[in-house]
mmCIF file of C-alpha atoms in Angstrom:
data_model
loop_
_atom_site.group_PDB
_atom_site.id
_atom_site.type_symbol
_atom_site.label_atom_id
_atom_site.label_comp_id
_atom_site.label_asym_id
_atom_site.label_seq_id
_atom_site.Cartn_x
_atom_site.Cartn_y
_atom_site.Cartn_z
ATOM 1 C CA MET A 293 0.088 0.043 0.070
ATOM 2 C CA ASN A 294 1.140 3.785 -0.876
ATOM 3 C CA ASP A 295 1.604 5.557 2.173
ATOM 4 C CA ASP A 296 1.853 8.511 -0.012
ATOM 5 C CA ILE A 297 -0.340 11.939 0.253
ATOM 6 C CA ASN A 298 -0.651 14.335 -2.700
ATOM 7 C CA VAL A 299 -0.783 17.941 -1.981
ATOM 8 C CA LEU A 300 -2.645 20.481 -4.256
ATOM 9 C CA ALA A 301 -2.555 23.905 -3.277
ATOM 10 C CA LEU A 302 -4.147 27.411 -4.747
ATOM 11 C CA VAL A 303 -3.633 31.379 -3.604
ATOM 12 C CA LYS A 304 -5.972 33.218 -5.154
ATOM 13 C CA GLY A 305 -5.194 36.822 -2.938
ATOM 14 C CA LYS A 306 -5.453 36.328 0.568
ATOM 15 C CA GLU A 307 -7.496 33.149 0.500
ATOM 16 C CA ARG A 308 -5.716 29.677 0.332
ATOM 17 C CA TYR A 309 -7.275 26.688 -1.036
ATOM 18 C CA ILE A 310 -4.989 23.054 0.286
ATOM 19 C CA PHE A 311 -6.210 19.562 -0.977
ATOM 20 C CA LEU A 312 -4.603 16.576 1.143
ATOM 21 C CA PHE A 313 -5.562 13.149 -0.332
ATOM 22 C CA ASP A 314 -4.272 9.626 -0.992
ATOM 23 C CA ASP A 315 -4.405 7.845 -4.165
ATOM 24 C CA SER A 316 -7.446 5.563 -3.275
ATOM 25 C CA GLN A 317 -9.156 9.343 -2.960
ATOM 26 C CA GLN A 318 -8.809 11.072 -5.981
ATOM 27 C CA ALA A 319 -12.689 10.611 -7.207
ATOM 28 C CA GLU A 320 -13.554 12.532 -4.010
ATOM 29 C CA ALA A 321 -11.121 15.089 -4.177
ATOM 30 C CA LEU A 322 -12.648 16.007 -7.903
ATOM 31 C CA ARG A 323 -15.972 16.372 -6.378
ATOM 32 C CA MET A 324 -14.333 18.527 -3.473
ATOM 33 C CA LEU A 325 -13.388 20.749 -6.436
ATOM 34 C CA GLY A 326 -16.955 20.990 -7.374
ATOM 35 C CA ARG A 327 -18.259 21.259 -4.264
ATOM 36 C CA HIS A 328 -15.477 24.526 -3.793
ATOM 37 C CA ALA A 329 -16.311 25.756 -7.081
ATOM 38 C CA ALA A 330 -20.290 25.778 -6.681
ATOM 39 C CA ASN A 331 -20.349 27.657 -3.508
ATOM 40 C CA PRO A 332 -21.035 31.281 -3.957
ATOM 41 C CA GLU A 333 -19.042 32.283 -0.734
ATOM 42 C CA LEU A 334 -15.997 31.348 -1.820
ATOM 43 C CA SER A 335 -13.526 32.719 -4.487
ATOM 44 C CA PHE A 336 -13.031 29.068 -5.558
ATOM 45 C CA SER A 337 -14.207 29.334 -9.767
ATOM 46 C CA TRP A 338 -15.054 26.472 -11.680
ATOM 47 C CA TYR A 339 -11.864 27.172 -13.939
ATOM 48 C CA ASP A 340 -10.026 26.682 -11.026
ATOM 49 C CA ALA A 341 -11.644 23.645 -10.445
ATOM 50 C CA ALA A 342 -11.098 22.562 -13.948
ATOM 51 C CA VAL A 343 -7.732 23.229 -13.843
ATOM 52 C CA LEU A 344 -6.689 21.491 -10.636
ATOM 53 C CA GLY A 345 -9.008 18.753 -12.088
ATOM 54 C CA LYS A 346 -6.764 18.001 -14.592
ATOM 55 C CA LYS A 347 -3.485 18.349 -12.378
ATOM 56 C CA ILE A 348 -4.945 15.428 -10.287
ATOM 57 C CA ARG A 349 -5.959 13.493 -13.455
ATOM 58 C CA ASN A 350 -2.417 13.643 -15.125
ATOM 59 C CA GLU A 351 -0.917 13.163 -11.922
ATOM 60 C CA ALA A 352 -2.676 9.467 -11.905
ATOM 61 C CA THR A 353 -2.239 9.136 -14.901
ATOM 62 C CA SER A 354 1.910 9.599 -14.860
ATOM 63 C CA ARG A 355 1.705 7.322 -11.957
ATOM 64 C CA ASP A 356 -0.336 4.541 -13.707
ATOM 65 C CA ARG A 357 2.539 5.008 -16.922
ATOM 66 C CA ALA A 358 5.271 4.733 -14.296
ATOM 67 C CA ARG A 359 4.134 1.431 -12.941
ATOM 68 C CA PHE A 360 3.686 -0.400 -15.990
ATOM 69 C CA THR A 361 6.643 0.883 -17.670
ATOM 70 C CA ILE A 362 9.031 -2.356 -18.732
ATOM 71 C CA PRO A 363 12.627 -1.018 -17.499
ATOM 72 C CA GLN A 364 15.118 -1.185 -20.910
ATOM 73 C CA SER A 365 18.037 -3.550 -20.679
ATOM 74 C CA SER A 366 20.185 -0.007 -20.243
ATOM 75 C CA ASP A 367 18.262 0.124 -17.089
ATOM 76 C CA ILE A 368 18.953 -2.653 -15.761
ATOM 77 C CA ASP A 369 22.675 -2.673 -13.302
ATOM 78 C CA GLU A 370 24.451 -6.196 -14.551
#
C-alpha cells in the first residue's frame, strides 16, 4: 500500500485552498473541487476546479504509466 499524500494548493489573493488526499481518494478530491466551485461564498471558480482537476487526473495517469513501464536493458545494473 502506498502511504504517500498528494498535496494540491491554490493561492487566490489572501485565500488559500489546500487539498490533501491519497491515491484512493482521487474521485473524492475531484468532487470536493466541484463543491468548492459551486459555493458562492468562496472565490474558488469552476475554472479553478477544472485546472486543479486536470492536475489530479494527469498526475494519476503519470503514476499509472510509471507503474507499468518495463525497464530497458540499459536501465538494469549488471
